Coordinates of C-alpha atoms and ligand atoms in Angstrom, one line a residue:
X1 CA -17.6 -37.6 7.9
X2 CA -18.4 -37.7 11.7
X3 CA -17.3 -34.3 11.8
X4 CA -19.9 -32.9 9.2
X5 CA -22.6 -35.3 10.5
X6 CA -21.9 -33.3 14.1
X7 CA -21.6 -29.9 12.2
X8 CA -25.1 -30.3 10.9
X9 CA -27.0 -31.6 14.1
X10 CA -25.4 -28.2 15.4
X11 CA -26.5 -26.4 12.2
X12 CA -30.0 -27.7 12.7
X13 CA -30.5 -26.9 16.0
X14 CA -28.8 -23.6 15.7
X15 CA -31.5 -22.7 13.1
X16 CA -34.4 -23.8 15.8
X17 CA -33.3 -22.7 19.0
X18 CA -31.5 -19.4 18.1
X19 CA -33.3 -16.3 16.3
X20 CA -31.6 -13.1 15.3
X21 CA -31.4 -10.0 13.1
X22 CA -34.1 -11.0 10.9
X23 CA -36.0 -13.8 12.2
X24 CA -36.9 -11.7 15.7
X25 CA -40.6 -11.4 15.1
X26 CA -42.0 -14.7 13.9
X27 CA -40.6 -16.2 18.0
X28 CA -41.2 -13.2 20.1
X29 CA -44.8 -12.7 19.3
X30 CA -46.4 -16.1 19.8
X31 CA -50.1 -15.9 17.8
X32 CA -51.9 -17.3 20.6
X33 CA -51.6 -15.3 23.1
X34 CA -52.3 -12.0 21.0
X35 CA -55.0 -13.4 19.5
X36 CA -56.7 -13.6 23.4
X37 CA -55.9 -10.0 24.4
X38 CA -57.8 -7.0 23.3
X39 CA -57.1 -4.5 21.0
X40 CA -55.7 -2.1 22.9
X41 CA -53.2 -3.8 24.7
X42 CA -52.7 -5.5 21.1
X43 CA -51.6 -2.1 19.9
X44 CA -49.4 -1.8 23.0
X45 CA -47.8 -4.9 22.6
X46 CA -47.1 -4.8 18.9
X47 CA -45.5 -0.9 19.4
X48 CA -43.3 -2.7 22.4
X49 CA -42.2 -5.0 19.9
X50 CA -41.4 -3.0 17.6
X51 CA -39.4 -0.8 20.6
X52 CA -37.7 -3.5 21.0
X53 CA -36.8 -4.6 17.5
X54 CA -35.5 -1.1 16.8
X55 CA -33.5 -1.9 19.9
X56 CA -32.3 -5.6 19.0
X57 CA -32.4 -4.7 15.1
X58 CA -28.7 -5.8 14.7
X59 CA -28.8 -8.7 17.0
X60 CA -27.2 -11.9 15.5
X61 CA -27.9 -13.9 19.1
X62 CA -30.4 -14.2 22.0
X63 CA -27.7 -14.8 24.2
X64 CA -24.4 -13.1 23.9
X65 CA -21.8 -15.3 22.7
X66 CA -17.9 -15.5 22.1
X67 CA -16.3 -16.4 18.8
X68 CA -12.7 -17.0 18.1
X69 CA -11.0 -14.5 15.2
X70 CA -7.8 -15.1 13.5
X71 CA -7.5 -11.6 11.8
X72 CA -3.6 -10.7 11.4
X73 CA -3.7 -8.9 8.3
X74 CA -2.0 -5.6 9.1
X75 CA -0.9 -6.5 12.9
X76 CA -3.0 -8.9 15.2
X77 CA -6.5 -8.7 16.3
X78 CA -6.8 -6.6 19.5
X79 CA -10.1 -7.6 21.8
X80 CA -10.4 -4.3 23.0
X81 CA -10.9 -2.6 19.7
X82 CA -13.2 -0.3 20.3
X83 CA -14.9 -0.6 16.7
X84 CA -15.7 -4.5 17.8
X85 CA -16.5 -3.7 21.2
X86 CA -19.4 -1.3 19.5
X87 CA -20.4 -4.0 17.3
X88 CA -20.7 -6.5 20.5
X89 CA -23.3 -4.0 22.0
X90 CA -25.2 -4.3 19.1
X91 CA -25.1 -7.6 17.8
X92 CA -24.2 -9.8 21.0
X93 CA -21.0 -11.2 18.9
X94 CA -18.0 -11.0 20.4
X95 CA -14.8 -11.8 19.1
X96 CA -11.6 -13.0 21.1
X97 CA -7.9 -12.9 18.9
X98 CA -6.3 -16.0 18.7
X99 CA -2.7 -14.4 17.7
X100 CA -0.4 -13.5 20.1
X101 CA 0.4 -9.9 20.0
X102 CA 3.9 -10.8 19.9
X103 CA 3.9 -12.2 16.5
X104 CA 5.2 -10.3 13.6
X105 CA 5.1 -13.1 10.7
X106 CA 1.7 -13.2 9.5
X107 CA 1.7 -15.7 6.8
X108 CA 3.7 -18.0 9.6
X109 CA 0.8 -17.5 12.3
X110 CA -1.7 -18.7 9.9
X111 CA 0.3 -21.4 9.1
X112 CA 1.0 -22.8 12.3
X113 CA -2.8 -22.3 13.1
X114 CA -3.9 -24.8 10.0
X115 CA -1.2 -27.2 11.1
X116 CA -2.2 -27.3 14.7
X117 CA -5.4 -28.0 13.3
X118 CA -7.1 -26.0 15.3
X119 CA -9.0 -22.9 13.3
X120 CA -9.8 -20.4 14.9
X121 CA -14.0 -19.6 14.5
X122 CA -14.0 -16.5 11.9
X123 CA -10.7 -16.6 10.1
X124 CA -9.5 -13.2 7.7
X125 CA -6.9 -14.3 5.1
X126 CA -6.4 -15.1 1.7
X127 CA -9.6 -15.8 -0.4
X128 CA -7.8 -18.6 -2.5
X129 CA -6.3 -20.0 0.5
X130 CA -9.5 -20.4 2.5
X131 CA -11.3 -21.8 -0.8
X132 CA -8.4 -24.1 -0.8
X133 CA -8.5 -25.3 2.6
X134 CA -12.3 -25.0 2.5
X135 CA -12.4 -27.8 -0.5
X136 CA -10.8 -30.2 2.2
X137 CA -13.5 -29.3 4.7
X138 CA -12.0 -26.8 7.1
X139 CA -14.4 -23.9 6.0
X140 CA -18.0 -24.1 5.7
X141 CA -20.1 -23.1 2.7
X142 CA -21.6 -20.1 2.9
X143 CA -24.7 -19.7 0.2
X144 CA -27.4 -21.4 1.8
X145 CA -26.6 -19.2 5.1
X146 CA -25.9 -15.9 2.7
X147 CA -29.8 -16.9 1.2
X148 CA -31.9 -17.6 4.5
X149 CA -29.5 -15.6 6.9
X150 CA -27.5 -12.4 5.2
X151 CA -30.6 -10.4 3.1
X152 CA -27.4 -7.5 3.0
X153 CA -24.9 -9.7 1.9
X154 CA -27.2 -11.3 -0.8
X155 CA -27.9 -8.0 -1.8
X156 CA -24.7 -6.6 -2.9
X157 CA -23.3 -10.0 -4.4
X158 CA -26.8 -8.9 -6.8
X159 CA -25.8 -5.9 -7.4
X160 CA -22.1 -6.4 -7.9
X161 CA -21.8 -10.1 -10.0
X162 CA -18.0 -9.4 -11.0
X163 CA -17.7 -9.0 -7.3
X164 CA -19.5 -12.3 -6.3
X165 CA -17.6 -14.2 -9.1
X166 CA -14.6 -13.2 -7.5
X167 CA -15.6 -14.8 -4.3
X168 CA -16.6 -17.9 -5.7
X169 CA -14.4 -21.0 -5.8
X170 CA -13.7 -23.9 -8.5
X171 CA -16.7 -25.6 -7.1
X172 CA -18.7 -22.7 -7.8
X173 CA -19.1 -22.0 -4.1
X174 CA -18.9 -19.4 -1.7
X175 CA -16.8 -20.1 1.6
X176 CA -15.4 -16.5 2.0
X177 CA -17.1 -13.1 2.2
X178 CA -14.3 -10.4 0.6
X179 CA -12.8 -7.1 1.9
X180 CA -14.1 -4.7 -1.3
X181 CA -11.9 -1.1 -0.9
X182 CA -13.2 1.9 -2.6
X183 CA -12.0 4.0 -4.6
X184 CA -9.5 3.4 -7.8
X185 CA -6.9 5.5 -7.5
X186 CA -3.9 4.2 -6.5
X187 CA -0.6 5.2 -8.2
X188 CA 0.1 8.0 -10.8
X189 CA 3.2 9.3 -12.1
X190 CA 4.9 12.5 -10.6
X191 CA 7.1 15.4 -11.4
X192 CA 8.8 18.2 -10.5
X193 CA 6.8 21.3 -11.7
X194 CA 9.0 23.8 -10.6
X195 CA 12.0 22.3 -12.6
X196 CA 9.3 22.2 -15.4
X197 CA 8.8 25.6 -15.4
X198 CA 11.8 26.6 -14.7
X199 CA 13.3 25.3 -17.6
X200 CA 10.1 26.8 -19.6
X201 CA 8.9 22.7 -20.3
X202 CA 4.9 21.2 -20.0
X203 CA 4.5 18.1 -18.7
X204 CA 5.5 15.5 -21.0
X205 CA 1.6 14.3 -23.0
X206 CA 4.2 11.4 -25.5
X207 CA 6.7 9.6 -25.2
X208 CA 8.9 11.5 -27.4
X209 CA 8.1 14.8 -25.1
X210 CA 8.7 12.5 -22.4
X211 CA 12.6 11.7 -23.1
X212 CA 13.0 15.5 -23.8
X213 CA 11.9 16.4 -20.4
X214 CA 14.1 13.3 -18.9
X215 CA 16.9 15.1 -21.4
X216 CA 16.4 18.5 -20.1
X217 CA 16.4 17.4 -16.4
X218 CA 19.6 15.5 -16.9
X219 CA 21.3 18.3 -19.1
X220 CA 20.0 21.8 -17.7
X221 CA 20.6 21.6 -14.3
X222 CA 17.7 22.3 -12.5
X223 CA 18.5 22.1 -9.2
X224 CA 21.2 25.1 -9.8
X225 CA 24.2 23.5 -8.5
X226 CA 26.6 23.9 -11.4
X227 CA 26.4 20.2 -11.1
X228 CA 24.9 17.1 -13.9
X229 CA 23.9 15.5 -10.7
X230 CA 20.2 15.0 -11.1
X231 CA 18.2 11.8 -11.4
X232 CA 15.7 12.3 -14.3
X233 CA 13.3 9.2 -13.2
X234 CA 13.8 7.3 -10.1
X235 CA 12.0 5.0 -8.4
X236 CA 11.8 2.6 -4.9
X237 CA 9.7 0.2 -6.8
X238 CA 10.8 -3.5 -6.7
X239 CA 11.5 -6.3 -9.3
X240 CA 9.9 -5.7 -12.5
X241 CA 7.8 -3.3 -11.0
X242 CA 10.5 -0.6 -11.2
X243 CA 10.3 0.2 -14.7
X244 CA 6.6 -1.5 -15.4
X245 CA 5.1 1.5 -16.1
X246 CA 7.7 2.8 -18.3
X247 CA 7.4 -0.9 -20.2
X248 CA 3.7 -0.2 -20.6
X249 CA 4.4 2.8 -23.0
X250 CA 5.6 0.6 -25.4
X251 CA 2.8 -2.0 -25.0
X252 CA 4.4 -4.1 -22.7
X253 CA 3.0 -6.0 -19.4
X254 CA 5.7 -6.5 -17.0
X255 CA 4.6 -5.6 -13.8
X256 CA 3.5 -7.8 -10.9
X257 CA 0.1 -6.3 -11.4
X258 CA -0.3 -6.1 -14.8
X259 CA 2.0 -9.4 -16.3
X260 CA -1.1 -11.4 -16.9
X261 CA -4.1 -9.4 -19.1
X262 CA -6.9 -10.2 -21.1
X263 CA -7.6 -9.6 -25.5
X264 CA -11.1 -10.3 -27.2
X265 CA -11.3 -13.1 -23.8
X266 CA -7.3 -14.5 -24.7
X267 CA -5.5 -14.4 -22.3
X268 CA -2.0 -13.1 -22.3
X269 CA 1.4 -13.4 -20.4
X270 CA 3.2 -10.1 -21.3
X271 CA 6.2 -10.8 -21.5
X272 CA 5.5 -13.5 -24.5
X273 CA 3.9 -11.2 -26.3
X274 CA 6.3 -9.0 -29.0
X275 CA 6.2 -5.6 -27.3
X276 CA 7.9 -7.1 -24.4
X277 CA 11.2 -7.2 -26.9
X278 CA 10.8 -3.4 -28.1
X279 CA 10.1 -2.3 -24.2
X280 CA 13.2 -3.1 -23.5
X281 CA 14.9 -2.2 -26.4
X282 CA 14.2 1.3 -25.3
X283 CA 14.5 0.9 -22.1
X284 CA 17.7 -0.4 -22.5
X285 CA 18.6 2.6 -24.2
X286 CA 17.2 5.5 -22.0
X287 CA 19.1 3.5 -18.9
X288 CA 22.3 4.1 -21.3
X289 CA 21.3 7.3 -21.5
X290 CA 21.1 8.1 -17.9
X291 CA 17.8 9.2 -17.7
X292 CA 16.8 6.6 -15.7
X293 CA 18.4 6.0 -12.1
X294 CA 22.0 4.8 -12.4
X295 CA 21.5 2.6 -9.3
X296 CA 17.9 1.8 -10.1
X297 CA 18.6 -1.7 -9.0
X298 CA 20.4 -0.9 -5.7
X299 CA 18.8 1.6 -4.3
X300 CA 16.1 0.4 -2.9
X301 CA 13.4 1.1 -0.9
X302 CA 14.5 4.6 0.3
X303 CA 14.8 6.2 -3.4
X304 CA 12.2 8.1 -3.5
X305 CA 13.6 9.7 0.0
X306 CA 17.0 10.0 -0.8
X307 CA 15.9 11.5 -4.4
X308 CA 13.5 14.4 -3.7
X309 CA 15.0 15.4 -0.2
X310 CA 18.8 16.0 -2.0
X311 CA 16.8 17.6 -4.5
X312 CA 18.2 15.6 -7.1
X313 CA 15.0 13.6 -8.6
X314 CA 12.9 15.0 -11.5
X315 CA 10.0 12.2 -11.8
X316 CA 8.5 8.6 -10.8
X317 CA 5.8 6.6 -10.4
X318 CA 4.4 6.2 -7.0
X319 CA 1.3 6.1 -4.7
X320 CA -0.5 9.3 -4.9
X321 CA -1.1 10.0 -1.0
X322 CA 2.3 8.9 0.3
X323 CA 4.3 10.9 -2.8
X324 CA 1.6 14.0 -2.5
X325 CA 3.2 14.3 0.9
X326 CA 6.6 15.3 0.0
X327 CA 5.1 19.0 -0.6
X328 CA 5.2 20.9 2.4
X329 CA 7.7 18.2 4.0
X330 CA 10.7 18.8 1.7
X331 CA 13.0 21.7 2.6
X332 CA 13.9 23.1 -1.0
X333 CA 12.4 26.0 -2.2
X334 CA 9.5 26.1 -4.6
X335 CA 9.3 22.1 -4.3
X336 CA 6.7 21.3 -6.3
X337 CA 5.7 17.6 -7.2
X338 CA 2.9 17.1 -8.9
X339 CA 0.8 14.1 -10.6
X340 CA 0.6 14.2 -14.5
X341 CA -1.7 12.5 -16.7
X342 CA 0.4 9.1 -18.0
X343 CA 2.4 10.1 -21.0
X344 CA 0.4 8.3 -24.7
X345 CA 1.8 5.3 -25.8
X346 CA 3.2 4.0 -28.8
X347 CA -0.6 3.6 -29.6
X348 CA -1.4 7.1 -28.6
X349 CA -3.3 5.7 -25.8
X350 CA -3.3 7.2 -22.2
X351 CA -3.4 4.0 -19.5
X352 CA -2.5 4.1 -15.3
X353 CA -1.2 0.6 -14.5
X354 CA -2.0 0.6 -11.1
X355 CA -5.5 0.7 -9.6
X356 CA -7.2 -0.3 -6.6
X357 CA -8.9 -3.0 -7.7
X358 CA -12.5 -3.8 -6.2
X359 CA -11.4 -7.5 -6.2
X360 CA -9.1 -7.8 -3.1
X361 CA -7.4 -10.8 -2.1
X362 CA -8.9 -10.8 1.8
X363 CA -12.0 -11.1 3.5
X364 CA -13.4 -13.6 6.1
X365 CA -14.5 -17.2 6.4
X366 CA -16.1 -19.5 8.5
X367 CA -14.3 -22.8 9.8
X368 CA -16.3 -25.9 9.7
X369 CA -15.7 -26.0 13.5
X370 CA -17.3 -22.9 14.3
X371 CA -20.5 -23.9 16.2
X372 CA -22.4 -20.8 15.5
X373 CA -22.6 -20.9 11.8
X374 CA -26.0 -18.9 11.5
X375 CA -24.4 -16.1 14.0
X376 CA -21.4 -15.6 12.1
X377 CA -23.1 -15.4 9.0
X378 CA -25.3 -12.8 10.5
X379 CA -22.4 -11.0 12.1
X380 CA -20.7 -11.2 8.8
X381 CA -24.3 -9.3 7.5
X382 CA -24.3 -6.8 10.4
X383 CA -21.0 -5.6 8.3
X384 CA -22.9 -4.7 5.1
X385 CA -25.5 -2.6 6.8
X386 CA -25.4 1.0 6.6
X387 CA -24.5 1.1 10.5
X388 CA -21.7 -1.6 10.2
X389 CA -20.4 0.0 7.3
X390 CA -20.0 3.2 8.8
X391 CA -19.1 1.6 12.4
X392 CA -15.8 -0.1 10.1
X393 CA -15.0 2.9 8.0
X394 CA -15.3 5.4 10.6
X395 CA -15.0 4.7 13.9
X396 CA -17.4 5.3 16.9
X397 CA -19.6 8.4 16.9
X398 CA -19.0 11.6 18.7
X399 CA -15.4 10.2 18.9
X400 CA -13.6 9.5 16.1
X401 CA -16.7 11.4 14.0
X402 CA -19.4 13.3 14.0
X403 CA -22.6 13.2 11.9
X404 CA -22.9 16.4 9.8
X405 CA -25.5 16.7 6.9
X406 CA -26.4 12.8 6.9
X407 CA -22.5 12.1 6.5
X408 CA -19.9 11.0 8.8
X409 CA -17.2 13.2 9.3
X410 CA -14.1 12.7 11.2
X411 CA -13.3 14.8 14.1
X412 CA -9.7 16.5 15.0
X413 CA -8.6 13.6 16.8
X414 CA -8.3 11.1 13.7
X415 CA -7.2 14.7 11.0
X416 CA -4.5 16.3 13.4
X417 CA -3.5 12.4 15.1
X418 CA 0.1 12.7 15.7
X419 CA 0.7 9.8 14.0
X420 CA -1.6 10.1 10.7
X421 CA -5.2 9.3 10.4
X422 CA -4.8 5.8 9.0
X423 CA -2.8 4.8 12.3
X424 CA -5.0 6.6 14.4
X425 CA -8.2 5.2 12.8
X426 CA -6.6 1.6 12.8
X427 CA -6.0 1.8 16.6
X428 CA -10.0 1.3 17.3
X429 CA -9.7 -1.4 14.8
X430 CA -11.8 0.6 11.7
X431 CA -10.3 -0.6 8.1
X432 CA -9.2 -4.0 8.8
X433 CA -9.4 -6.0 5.6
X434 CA -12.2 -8.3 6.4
X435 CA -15.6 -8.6 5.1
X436 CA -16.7 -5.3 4.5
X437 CA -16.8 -2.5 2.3
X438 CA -14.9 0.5 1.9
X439 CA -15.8 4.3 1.5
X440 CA -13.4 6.0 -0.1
X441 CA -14.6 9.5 1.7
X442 CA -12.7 7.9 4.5
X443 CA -9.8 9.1 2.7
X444 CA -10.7 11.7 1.3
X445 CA -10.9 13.4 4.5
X446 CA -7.4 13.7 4.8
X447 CA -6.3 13.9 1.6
X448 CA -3.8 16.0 0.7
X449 CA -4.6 18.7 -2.2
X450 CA -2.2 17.6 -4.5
X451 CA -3.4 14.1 -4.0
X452 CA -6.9 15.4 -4.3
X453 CA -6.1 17.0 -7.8
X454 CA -4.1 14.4 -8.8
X455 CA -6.8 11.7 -8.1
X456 CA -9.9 13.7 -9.6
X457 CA -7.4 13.4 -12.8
X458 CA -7.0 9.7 -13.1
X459 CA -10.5 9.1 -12.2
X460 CA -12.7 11.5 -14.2
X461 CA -10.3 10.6 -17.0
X462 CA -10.5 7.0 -16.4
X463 CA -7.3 6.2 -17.0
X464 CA -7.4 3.3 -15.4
X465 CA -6.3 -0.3 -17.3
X466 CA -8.8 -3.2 -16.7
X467 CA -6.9 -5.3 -14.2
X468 CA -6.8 -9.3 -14.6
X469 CA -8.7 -10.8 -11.6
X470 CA -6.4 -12.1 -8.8
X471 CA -6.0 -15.5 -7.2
X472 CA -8.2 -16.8 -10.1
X473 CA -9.9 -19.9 -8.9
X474 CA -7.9 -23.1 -9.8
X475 CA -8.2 -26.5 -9.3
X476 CA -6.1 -27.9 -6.9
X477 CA -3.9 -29.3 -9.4
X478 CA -4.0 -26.8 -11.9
X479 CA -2.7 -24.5 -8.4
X480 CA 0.1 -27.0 -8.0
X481 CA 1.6 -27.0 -11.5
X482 CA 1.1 -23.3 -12.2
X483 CA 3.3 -22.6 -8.8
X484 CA 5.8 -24.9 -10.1
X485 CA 5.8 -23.9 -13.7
X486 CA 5.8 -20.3 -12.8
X487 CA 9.1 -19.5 -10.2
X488 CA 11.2 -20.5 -12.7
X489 CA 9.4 -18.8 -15.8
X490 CA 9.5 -16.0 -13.4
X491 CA 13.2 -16.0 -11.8
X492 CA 14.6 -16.0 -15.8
X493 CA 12.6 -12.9 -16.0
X494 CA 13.9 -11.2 -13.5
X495 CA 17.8 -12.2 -14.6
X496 CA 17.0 -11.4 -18.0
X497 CA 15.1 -8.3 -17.7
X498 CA 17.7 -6.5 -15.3
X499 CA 20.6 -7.6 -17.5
X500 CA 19.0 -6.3 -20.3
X501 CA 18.5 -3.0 -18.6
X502 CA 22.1 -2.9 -17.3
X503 CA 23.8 -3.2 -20.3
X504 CA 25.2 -6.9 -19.8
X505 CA 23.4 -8.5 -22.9
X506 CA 22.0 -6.6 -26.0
X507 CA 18.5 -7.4 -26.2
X508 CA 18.2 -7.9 -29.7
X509 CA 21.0 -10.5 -29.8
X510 CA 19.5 -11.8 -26.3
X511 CA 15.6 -12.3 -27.5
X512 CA 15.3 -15.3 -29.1
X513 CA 17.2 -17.6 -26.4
X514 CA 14.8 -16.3 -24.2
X515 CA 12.1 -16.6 -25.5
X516 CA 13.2 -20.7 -25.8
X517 CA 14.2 -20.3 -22.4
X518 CA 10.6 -19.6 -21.6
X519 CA 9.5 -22.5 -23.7
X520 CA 11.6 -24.9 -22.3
X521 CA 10.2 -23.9 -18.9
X522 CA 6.7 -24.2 -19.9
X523 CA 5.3 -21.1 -20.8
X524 CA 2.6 -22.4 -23.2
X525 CA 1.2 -24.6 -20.4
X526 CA 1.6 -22.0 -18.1
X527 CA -0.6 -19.8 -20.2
X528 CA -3.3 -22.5 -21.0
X529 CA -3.8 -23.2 -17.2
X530 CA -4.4 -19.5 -16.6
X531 CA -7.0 -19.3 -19.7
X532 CA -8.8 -22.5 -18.2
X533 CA -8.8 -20.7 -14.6
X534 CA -9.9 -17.6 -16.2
X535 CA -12.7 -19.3 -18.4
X536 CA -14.0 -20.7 -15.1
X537 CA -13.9 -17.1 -13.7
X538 CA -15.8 -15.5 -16.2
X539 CA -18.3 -18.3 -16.0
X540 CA -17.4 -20.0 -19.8
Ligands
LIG619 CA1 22.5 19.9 -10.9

């Protein structure tokens, strides 16, 4: 209590001694004094202010002050990122690291941090983790400092309300501002269009066309060897993930992303559901069949390597930058792999799984510690402005771009960067996932053609599923027991899924005992937790 008693006494006088982005004018020109003076030396004054508000129009502090980060969401904060360093000039906010650049375990760091009980000023993390920690005090509430303090902030949570709902907790608060990325596309599935056409084939449009084409790539040896050596669909996803997409033909949710999903406001856990059975009935079947990777569950991460360099895969399912860039890379003659539109499903419906979701998972808070509240909150602002924005999407001007027609454009040194744009972008510390929002013509700068093509499909198409939100906002308990209830619900699925696949158990014999298996772990309460959590989200 003594702690919060303190935090507010700072609170207070924070609000009367300090002024900043938007408060500027009502202290700097005292109405006495003006009042006394002339006209013309009024007009002077008031065109010096404004001079100087132009000048100071991002400042979140008279006086230029520190503030601890924890931010180790790709590698740890730098202090010298350039991109910060910028944002110091102009808002008098500096920020200082407080992980060591030697640590490589993220979720450790963070977890050594809240047991030392020390919290670092601004901390980027896990939304439900801060809202967790934040209903035990450690972060401060943020909508009473978004209202009087963050006039940017308050303006998109307006314009975007699924956006704001996302942020806010099971109290209904706010305690952490979100990283929002841009842009939807995300995976897509891929196939060789060479082998297509050399085998006189289109690109599969149902599922029936699809196990022809699988068929033809196993039987007709397009890779001209002589040899049956070719690997109709492979894939480097892991877990369930690996044939998720393939499971959604038939109706099924399997995937990480896409287990949980919504009907007419019900929610559902896909693998209760009865397509889940027929899924893998087929799947089952086409595995048998060998037109899915032998060693699908071996394999691993390098697959899709091993697969298209050999020149042995036909088709997957995969990012669309990172498998665009096999053309041009791989040394095989007429390589061609191309994005398709997903293959109908048993519905006749055409759905992408994957998308990159609006809702992220990370973003910033403030601890209850931090002795600048109103600063941070304004900093936090500065980031939601059109100059922050671009400052965190694209670097510093007339380096890493250069203004053409009203739009930032990057320059040679982030396009031809030895090591890739993203790496060379990230080194002045543009793109880290905290509180701001993405522009997807960051990355569409450097797109690669096929990419390009491949992603004006999926989006003018819209083939992109509704996601479930993530990291819905539970109560603490109903947290606890849906942990508990769900590694085991989750580890049976696993077993049961890959056996299935393999061979080891026919899934028509196997069904019913796991379905009881399911039962006996829970799954009903399980699923009612999740609606509850979910009826909170949607504000029920
Ligand atoms: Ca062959």
């Amino acid at each position: 209590m003594k702690k919060f008693i303190s935090l507010l006494l700072v609170a207070l006088l924070t609000l009367s001694v300090f002024t900043g982005c938007g408060d500027k004018e009502k202290t700097n020109t005292g109405g006495e004094n003006i009042k006394a003076e002339d006209n013309n030396s009024k007009e002077n004054k008031d065109a010096k202010e404004n001079e100087k508000q132009e000048d100071n129009k991002f400042l979140c502090s008279e006086k230029p002050i520190t503030l601890s980060i924890f931010q180790f969401i790709q590698t740890p904060f730098k202090d010298d990122y350039a991109v910060f360093k910028k944002a110091a000039e102009m808002t008098n906010i500096s920020l200082k690291g407080v992980v060591s650049q030697s640590s490589s375990k993220n979720k450790e760091a963070f977890n050594l941090m809240v047991v030392s009980g020390d919290l670092a000023d601004i901390v980027a993390w896990d939304r439900v983790k801060i809202q967790e920690l934040a209903l035990d005090g450690a972060f401060t509430e943020l909508d009473d400092l978004i209202n009087e303090h963050a006039p940017n902030i308050k303006a998109f949570f307006e314009a975007h309300p699924d956006i704001k709902k996302h942020a806010t907790a099971s109290d209904g608060k706010i305690y952490h501002i979100p990283y929002i990325p841009d842009g939807e596309a995300a995976e897509a599935w891929f196939i060789r269009q060479d082998w297509l056409d050399k085998l006189g084939l289109e690109q599969p449009k149902t599922i029936d066309e699809l196990h022809d084409v699988l068929v033809a790539f196993r039987d007709q040896d397009p890779n001209g060897n002589k040899k049956q050596d070719e690997i109709p669909f492979f894939t480097r996803g892991t877990n369930r993930n690996r044939l998720a997409d393939f499971a959604l033909l038939w109706g099924a949710h399997v995937g990480a992303s896409n287990l949980w999903y919504v009907e007419d406001g019900v929610v559902k856990f896909g693998p209760y559901e009865k397509e889940f059975k027929d899924a893998y009935v087929n799947l089952a079947k086409w595995y048998e069949e060998g037109l899915i990777d032998k060693e699908i569950y071996t394999r691993g991460k390098t697959a899709r390597d091993y697969a298209l360099k050999e020149n042995l895969g036909g088709m997957t399912h995969d990012w669309f930058g990172s498998t665009s860039g096999y053309n041009g890379k791989v040394d095989i003659e007429g390589f061609k792999f191309v994005p398709f539109a997903p293959p109908a499903n048993v519905n006749g419906e055409i759905k992408e799984r994957s998308l990159r979701s609006r809702l992220h998972w990370s973003g910033w808070g403030i601890a209850s510690t931090n002795k600048h509240p109103v600063e941070t909150i304004k900093y936090f602002d500065f980031f939601f402005t059109e100059e922050g924005r671009r400052l965190m999407n694209f670097g510093i001007e007339d380096d890493t771009y250069t203004m053409q027609d009203g739009k930032p454009i990057f320059t040679d040194k982030v396009l031809k960067a030895e090591e890739g744009a993203v790496a060379a972008i990230r080194k002045y510390g543009c793109q880290l996932a905290t509180g701001f929002q993405q522009d997807f013509n960051y990355e569409k700068q450097w797109m690669n053609p096929v990419a390009y093509e491949g992603v004006k499909l999926y989006s003018e198409n819209k083939y992109f599923m509704e996601q479930f939100p993530s990291g819905l906002p539970y109560t603490p308990d109903e947290k606890r027991r849906f942990s508990e209830l769900f590694v085991a619900i989750e580890t049976s699925l696993e077993e049961t899924t890959q056996k299935w696949v393999l061979g080891g158990e026919d899934v028509n014999s196997g069904y019913d005992s796991f379905i009881k298996t399911l039962e006996n772990f829970g799954v009903k309460e399980l699923i009612e937790i999740q609606q509850t959590a979910y009826d909170r989200y949607i504000g029920k």
